Amino acid sequence: SQELEQSPQSLIVQEGKNLTINCTSSKTLYGLYWYKQKYGEGLIFLMMLQKGGEEKSHEKITAKLDEKKQQSSLHITASQPSHAGIYLCGADLFGTGTASKLTFGTGTRLQVTL
Amino acid sequence: NAGVTQTPKFQVLKTGQSMTLQCAQDMNHEYMSWYRQDPGMGLRLIHYSVGAGITDQGEVPNGYNVSRSTTEDFPLRLLSAAPSQTSVYFCASSLPLGGGRTEQFFGPGTRLTVL
């Protein structure tokens, strides 16, 4: 959706390197959800951010929501081959406070080389 | 718990045929949604439901019907299949846990081809 821009579209990084994926909207991100999708499979929920300035981490993945609540970033530290896949951001742009009606970015395809 | 299940995994239809994509969840989630995923376009919301008996349209509802007679099931009906409906369809269910936390799961998807 053009309402949610995700960058870069694809990324190839060497194992052990850090990387950042961005998700930007001109609208308020009432809730921002990050997912990982393995090729040909369903989406796996990673993290959800709701408050401006919020930051969450799980293992080597950190997600942040800016103070204005219009941009989020996903940072992977010391990438591993297991991090390869498609990363998608989904946003509650309607203020439902739920994950029932999300608008998604087009995804970032991540490859991790040895 | 089986989580979110979708059937079938693959389906080929001819133009004009109708069919129902099944989605079920066993987590007592209030919210359920149907998305389609097309190359270069991300996921787009077709229909969603905030509880049994309550459904609403998403971004791309034309050509699809839904109903939610039980909390567990949320079938998606294609009324008269068209080649433009060739896509991968995902069902999702979720429950807000409060305090900014949510529990959400996606099904494995149904890959549909319309000839």
mmCIF file of C-alpha atoms in Angstrom:
data_model
loop_
_atom_site.group_PDB
_atom_site.id
_atom_site.type_symbol
_atom_site.label_atom_id
_atom_site.label_comp_id
_atom_site.label_asym_id
_atom_site.label_seq_id
_atom_site.Cartn_x
_atom_site.Cartn_y
_atom_site.Cartn_z
ATOM 1 C CA SER A 1 0.000 0.000 0.000
ATOM 2 C CA GLN A 2 1.284 3.496 -0.771
ATOM 3 C CA GLU A 3 0.054 4.568 2.647
ATOM 4 C CA LEU A 4 2.904 2.605 4.151
ATOM 5 C CA GLU A 5 6.309 2.773 2.512
ATOM 6 C CA GLN A 6 8.888 0.171 3.342
ATOM 7 C CA SER A 7 12.580 0.438 2.477
ATOM 8 C CA PRO A 8 14.725 -0.998 1.169
ATOM 9 C CA GLN A 9 12.804 -3.392 -1.073
ATOM 10 C CA SER A 10 15.605 -5.911 -0.858
ATOM 11 C CA LEU A 11 18.807 -6.298 1.067
ATOM 12 C CA ILE A 12 21.771 -8.626 0.816
ATOM 13 C CA VAL A 13 24.082 -8.606 3.817
ATOM 14 C CA GLN A 14 27.033 -10.663 4.874
ATOM 15 C CA GLU A 15 26.595 -12.827 7.941
ATOM 16 C CA GLY A 16 27.536 -10.932 11.060
ATOM 17 C CA LYS A 17 26.643 -7.509 9.663
ATOM 18 C CA ASN A 18 23.977 -5.214 11.082
ATOM 19 C CA LEU A 19 21.032 -3.963 9.044
ATOM 20 C CA THR A 20 18.032 -1.664 9.319
ATOM 21 C CA ILE A 21 14.639 -1.764 7.618
ATOM 22 C CA ASN A 22 12.356 1.260 7.655
ATOM 23 C CA CYS A 23 8.600 1.658 7.549
ATOM 24 C CA THR A 24 7.187 5.157 6.960
ATOM 25 C CA SER A 25 3.725 6.676 6.707
ATOM 26 C CA SER A 26 2.281 10.143 6.246
ATOM 27 C CA LYS A 27 -0.463 9.066 8.656
ATOM 28 C CA THR A 28 -0.295 8.321 12.369
ATOM 29 C CA LEU A 29 0.760 4.789 13.188
ATOM 30 C CA TYR A 30 -1.651 3.940 15.993
ATOM 31 C CA GLY A 31 -0.113 0.497 16.186
ATOM 32 C CA LEU A 32 2.837 -0.830 14.219
ATOM 33 C CA TYR A 33 3.391 -4.550 13.744
ATOM 34 C CA TRP A 34 6.494 -6.258 12.407
ATOM 35 C CA TYR A 35 6.366 -9.699 10.784
ATOM 36 C CA LYS A 36 8.726 -12.155 9.193
ATOM 37 C CA GLN A 37 7.660 -14.361 6.306
ATOM 38 C CA LYS A 38 9.646 -17.287 5.010
ATOM 39 C CA TYR A 39 9.261 -17.838 1.296
ATOM 40 C CA GLY A 40 5.956 -19.542 0.526
ATOM 41 C CA GLU A 41 4.816 -19.562 4.146
ATOM 42 C CA GLY A 42 2.618 -17.553 6.485
ATOM 43 C CA LEU A 43 3.576 -14.520 8.528
ATOM 44 C CA ILE A 44 5.153 -14.795 11.941
ATOM 45 C CA PHE A 45 4.461 -11.962 14.360
ATOM 46 C CA LEU A 46 7.669 -10.381 15.705
ATOM 47 C CA MET A 47 6.775 -7.268 17.657
ATOM 48 C CA MET A 48 4.144 -4.595 18.110
ATOM 49 C CA LEU A 49 4.771 -0.948 18.975
ATOM 50 C CA GLN A 50 2.166 1.511 20.064
ATOM 51 C CA LYS A 51 3.637 4.458 21.935
ATOM 52 C CA GLY A 52 5.778 7.203 20.442
ATOM 53 C CA GLY A 53 9.436 6.579 21.235
ATOM 54 C CA GLU A 54 8.771 2.949 22.131
ATOM 55 C CA GLU A 55 11.501 0.384 21.574
ATOM 56 C CA LYS A 56 11.295 -3.398 21.883
ATOM 57 C CA SER A 57 13.891 -6.098 21.478
ATOM 58 C CA HIS A 58 13.774 -9.825 21.002
ATOM 59 C CA GLU A 59 17.020 -11.712 20.665
ATOM 60 C CA LYS A 60 18.980 -9.766 18.034
ATOM 61 C CA ILE A 61 16.059 -7.808 16.619
ATOM 62 C CA THR A 62 15.128 -4.327 17.848
ATOM 63 C CA ALA A 63 12.131 -2.336 16.678
ATOM 64 C CA LYS A 64 11.531 1.355 17.329
ATOM 65 C CA LEU A 65 8.629 3.720 16.766
ATOM 66 C CA ASP A 66 9.544 7.386 16.441
ATOM 67 C CA GLU A 67 8.106 10.074 18.693
ATOM 68 C CA LYS A 68 5.806 11.368 15.957
ATOM 69 C CA LYS A 69 4.476 7.826 15.376
ATOM 70 C CA GLN A 70 4.988 8.034 11.619
ATOM 71 C CA GLN A 71 8.106 5.931 11.201
ATOM 72 C CA SER A 72 9.338 2.644 12.541
ATOM 73 C CA SER A 73 12.621 0.851 12.092
ATOM 74 C CA LEU A 74 13.645 -2.763 12.513
ATOM 75 C CA HIS A 75 17.289 -3.338 13.314
ATOM 76 C CA ILE A 76 19.016 -6.709 13.207
ATOM 77 C CA THR A 77 22.357 -7.005 14.952
ATOM 78 C CA ALA A 78 24.968 -9.538 13.811
ATOM 79 C CA SER A 79 22.756 -11.092 11.129
ATOM 80 C CA GLN A 80 22.590 -14.853 10.703
ATOM 81 C CA PRO A 81 21.317 -17.041 7.846
ATOM 82 C CA SER A 82 18.232 -17.763 9.983
ATOM 83 C CA HIS A 83 17.263 -14.093 9.651
ATOM 84 C CA ALA A 84 16.734 -14.468 5.901
ATOM 85 C CA GLY A 85 13.189 -13.962 4.672
ATOM 86 C CA ILE A 86 10.703 -11.210 3.955
ATOM 87 C CA TYR A 87 10.069 -8.607 6.638
ATOM 88 C CA LEU A 88 6.749 -6.794 6.562
ATOM 89 C CA CYS A 89 5.382 -3.930 8.565
ATOM 90 C CA GLY A 90 1.666 -3.630 9.175
ATOM 91 C CA ALA A 91 -0.011 -0.597 10.682
ATOM 92 C CA ASP A 92 -3.261 0.319 12.359
ATOM 93 C CA LEU A 93 -3.939 3.564 10.486
ATOM 94 C CA PHE A 94 -7.551 3.805 11.615
ATOM 95 C CA GLY A 95 -7.047 3.881 15.367
ATOM 96 C CA THR A 96 -8.923 0.623 15.972
ATOM 97 C CA GLY A 97 -6.446 -0.337 18.678
ATOM 98 C CA THR A 98 -6.501 -3.865 17.309
ATOM 99 C CA ALA A 99 -4.784 -5.948 14.643
ATOM 100 C CA SER A 100 -8.057 -6.610 12.823
ATOM 101 C CA LYS A 101 -7.659 -3.963 10.094
ATOM 102 C CA LEU A 102 -4.003 -3.510 9.191
ATOM 103 C CA THR A 103 -2.401 -1.775 6.238
ATOM 104 C CA PHE A 104 0.806 -3.431 5.099
ATOM 105 C CA GLY A 105 4.015 -2.296 3.460
ATOM 106 C CA THR A 106 5.276 -4.145 0.403
ATOM 107 C CA GLY A 107 7.973 -5.970 2.334
ATOM 108 C CA THR A 108 11.764 -6.138 2.465
ATOM 109 C CA ARG A 109 13.433 -9.250 1.126
ATOM 110 C CA LEU A 110 16.523 -10.066 3.191
ATOM 111 C CA GLN A 111 19.282 -12.407 2.107
ATOM 112 C CA VAL A 112 22.171 -13.236 4.414
ATOM 113 C CA THR A 113 25.292 -14.531 2.725
ATOM 114 C CA LEU A 114 27.996 -16.599 4.369
ATOM 115 C CA ASN B 1 -3.793 -25.563 20.038
ATOM 116 C CA ALA B 2 -3.751 -25.861 16.254
ATOM 117 C CA GLY B 3 -3.612 -22.053 15.888
ATOM 118 C CA VAL B 4 -5.048 -20.758 12.597
ATOM 119 C CA THR B 5 -5.799 -23.395 9.994
ATOM 120 C CA GLN B 6 -6.654 -22.790 6.356
ATOM 121 C CA THR B 7 -7.947 -25.163 3.731
ATOM 122 C CA PRO B 8 -7.230 -25.917 0.995
ATOM 123 C CA LYS B 9 -3.507 -25.173 0.633
ATOM 124 C CA PHE B 10 -3.722 -25.034 -3.144
ATOM 125 C CA GLN B 11 -6.658 -24.578 -5.501
ATOM 126 C CA VAL B 12 -7.090 -24.123 -9.229
ATOM 127 C CA LEU B 13 -10.382 -22.733 -10.494
ATOM 128 C CA LYS B 14 -11.806 -21.881 -13.863
ATOM 129 C CA THR B 15 -13.183 -18.418 -14.511
ATOM 130 C CA GLY B 16 -16.737 -18.161 -13.232
ATOM 131 C CA GLN B 17 -16.506 -20.980 -10.694
ATOM 132 C CA SER B 18 -17.275 -20.303 -7.050
ATOM 133 C CA MET B 19 -15.583 -21.682 -3.984
ATOM 134 C CA THR B 20 -15.082 -21.158 -0.271
ATOM 135 C CA LEU B 21 -11.729 -20.787 1.449
ATOM 136 C CA GLN B 22 -11.934 -22.099 4.981
ATOM 137 C CA CYS B 23 -10.321 -20.507 8.029
ATOM 138 C CA ALA B 24 -10.591 -21.698 11.609
ATOM 139 C CA GLN B 25 -8.905 -20.796 14.881
ATOM 140 C CA ASP B 26 -9.058 -22.484 18.266
ATOM 141 C CA MET B 27 -7.692 -19.664 20.423
ATOM 142 C CA ASN B 28 -11.007 -17.914 21.125
ATOM 143 C CA HIS B 29 -9.776 -14.816 19.284
ATOM 144 C CA GLU B 30 -12.362 -12.100 18.725
ATOM 145 C CA TYR B 31 -10.818 -10.624 15.622
ATOM 146 C CA MET B 32 -10.321 -12.388 12.307
ATOM 147 C CA SER B 33 -9.215 -11.013 8.948
ATOM 148 C CA TRP B 34 -8.673 -12.100 5.365
ATOM 149 C CA TYR B 35 -5.799 -10.720 3.290
ATOM 150 C CA ARG B 36 -4.536 -11.375 -0.191
ATOM 151 C CA GLN B 37 -0.860 -11.168 -1.055
ATOM 152 C CA ASP B 38 0.231 -10.272 -4.565
ATOM 153 C CA PRO B 39 3.788 -9.724 -5.833
ATOM 154 C CA GLY B 40 4.981 -6.172 -5.227
ATOM 155 C CA MET B 41 1.787 -5.169 -3.420
ATOM 156 C CA GLY B 42 2.180 -6.564 0.065
ATOM 157 C CA LEU B 43 -0.912 -7.793 1.881
ATOM 158 C CA ARG B 44 -4.259 -6.128 1.257
ATOM 159 C CA LEU B 45 -7.235 -6.500 3.563
ATOM 160 C CA ILE B 46 -10.319 -8.099 1.986
ATOM 161 C CA HIS B 47 -12.771 -8.426 4.888
ATOM 162 C CA TYR B 48 -12.491 -8.538 8.635
ATOM 163 C CA SER B 49 -14.596 -9.419 11.657
ATOM 164 C CA VAL B 50 -14.541 -8.116 15.214
ATOM 165 C CA GLY B 51 -16.744 -10.875 16.573
ATOM 166 C CA ALA B 52 -19.353 -13.479 15.706
ATOM 167 C CA GLY B 53 -22.062 -11.935 13.550
ATOM 168 C CA ILE B 54 -20.020 -8.806 12.765
ATOM 169 C CA THR B 55 -18.115 -8.348 9.530
ATOM 170 C CA ASP B 56 -16.885 -5.365 7.543
ATOM 171 C CA GLN B 57 -15.152 -4.605 4.276
ATOM 172 C CA GLY B 58 -11.479 -3.952 3.892
ATOM 173 C CA GLU B 59 -9.522 -2.391 1.067
ATOM 174 C CA VAL B 60 -10.367 -4.914 -1.701
ATOM 175 C CA PRO B 61 -13.754 -6.549 -0.921
ATOM 176 C CA ASN B 62 -15.245 -6.788 -4.430
ATOM 177 C CA GLY B 63 -15.889 -10.340 -5.568
ATOM 178 C CA TYR B 64 -15.678 -11.789 -2.054
ATOM 179 C CA ASN B 65 -18.215 -12.537 0.671
ATOM 180 C CA VAL B 66 -17.676 -13.464 4.295
ATOM 181 C CA SER B 67 -19.753 -14.494 7.267
ATOM 182 C CA ARG B 68 -18.914 -15.154 10.910
ATOM 183 C CA SER B 69 -21.509 -17.403 12.494
ATOM 184 C CA THR B 70 -19.130 -18.700 15.178
ATOM 185 C CA THR B 71 -16.056 -17.307 16.926
ATOM 186 C CA GLU B 72 -13.937 -20.100 15.471
ATOM 187 C CA ASP B 73 -14.724 -19.944 11.753
ATOM 188 C CA PHE B 74 -14.394 -17.198 9.144
ATOM 189 C CA PRO B 75 -14.918 -18.555 5.599
ATOM 190 C CA LEU B 76 -14.182 -16.464 2.510
ATOM 191 C CA ARG B 77 -16.398 -17.040 -0.516
ATOM 192 C CA LEU B 78 -15.430 -16.271 -4.080
ATOM 193 C CA LEU B 79 -18.695 -15.697 -5.895
ATOM 194 C CA SER B 80 -17.538 -15.952 -9.521
ATOM 195 C CA ALA B 81 -13.788 -16.421 -9.799
ATOM 196 C CA ALA B 82 -11.788 -14.149 -12.093
ATOM 197 C CA PRO B 83 -8.115 -14.342 -13.135
ATOM 198 C CA SER B 84 -7.521 -11.135 -11.129
ATOM 199 C CA GLN B 85 -8.271 -13.167 -7.996
ATOM 200 C CA THR B 86 -5.210 -15.335 -8.532
ATOM 201 C CA SER B 87 -3.283 -14.721 -5.336
ATOM 202 C CA VAL B 88 -2.173 -16.133 -2.020
ATOM 203 C CA TYR B 89 -4.850 -15.720 0.635
ATOM 204 C CA PHE B 90 -4.040 -15.428 4.324
ATOM 205 C CA CYS B 91 -6.366 -15.596 7.272
ATOM 206 C CA ALA B 92 -5.338 -14.003 10.577
ATOM 207 C CA SER B 93 -6.796 -13.953 14.046
ATOM 208 C CA SER B 94 -5.929 -11.702 16.950
ATOM 209 C CA LEU B 95 -6.779 -10.708 20.477
ATOM 210 C CA PRO B 96 -5.752 -7.511 22.234
ATOM 211 C CA LEU B 97 -4.155 -8.392 25.560
ATOM 212 C CA GLY B 98 -4.189 -4.879 26.961
ATOM 213 C CA GLY B 99 -1.287 -2.646 27.832
ATOM 214 C CA GLY B 100 -0.328 -2.291 24.173
ATOM 215 C CA ARG B 101 0.199 -6.016 23.749
ATOM 216 C CA THR B 102 -1.554 -8.227 21.281
ATOM 217 C CA GLU B 103 -1.621 -11.877 20.362
ATOM 218 C CA GLN B 104 -1.869 -12.488 16.654
ATOM 219 C CA PHE B 105 -1.434 -15.457 14.357
ATOM 220 C CA PHE B 106 -1.575 -15.976 10.600
ATOM 221 C CA GLY B 107 -2.609 -19.144 8.838
ATOM 222 C CA PRO B 108 -0.279 -20.864 6.359
ATOM 223 C CA GLY B 109 -2.130 -19.466 3.339
ATOM 224 C CA THR B 110 -4.112 -20.750 0.368
ATOM 225 C CA ARG B 111 -2.519 -20.423 -3.051
ATOM 226 C CA LEU B 112 -5.319 -19.853 -5.592
ATOM 227 C CA THR B 113 -4.974 -19.855 -9.358
ATOM 228 C CA VAL B 114 -7.873 -18.832 -11.577
ATOM 229 C CA LEU B 115 -7.566 -19.851 -15.205
#
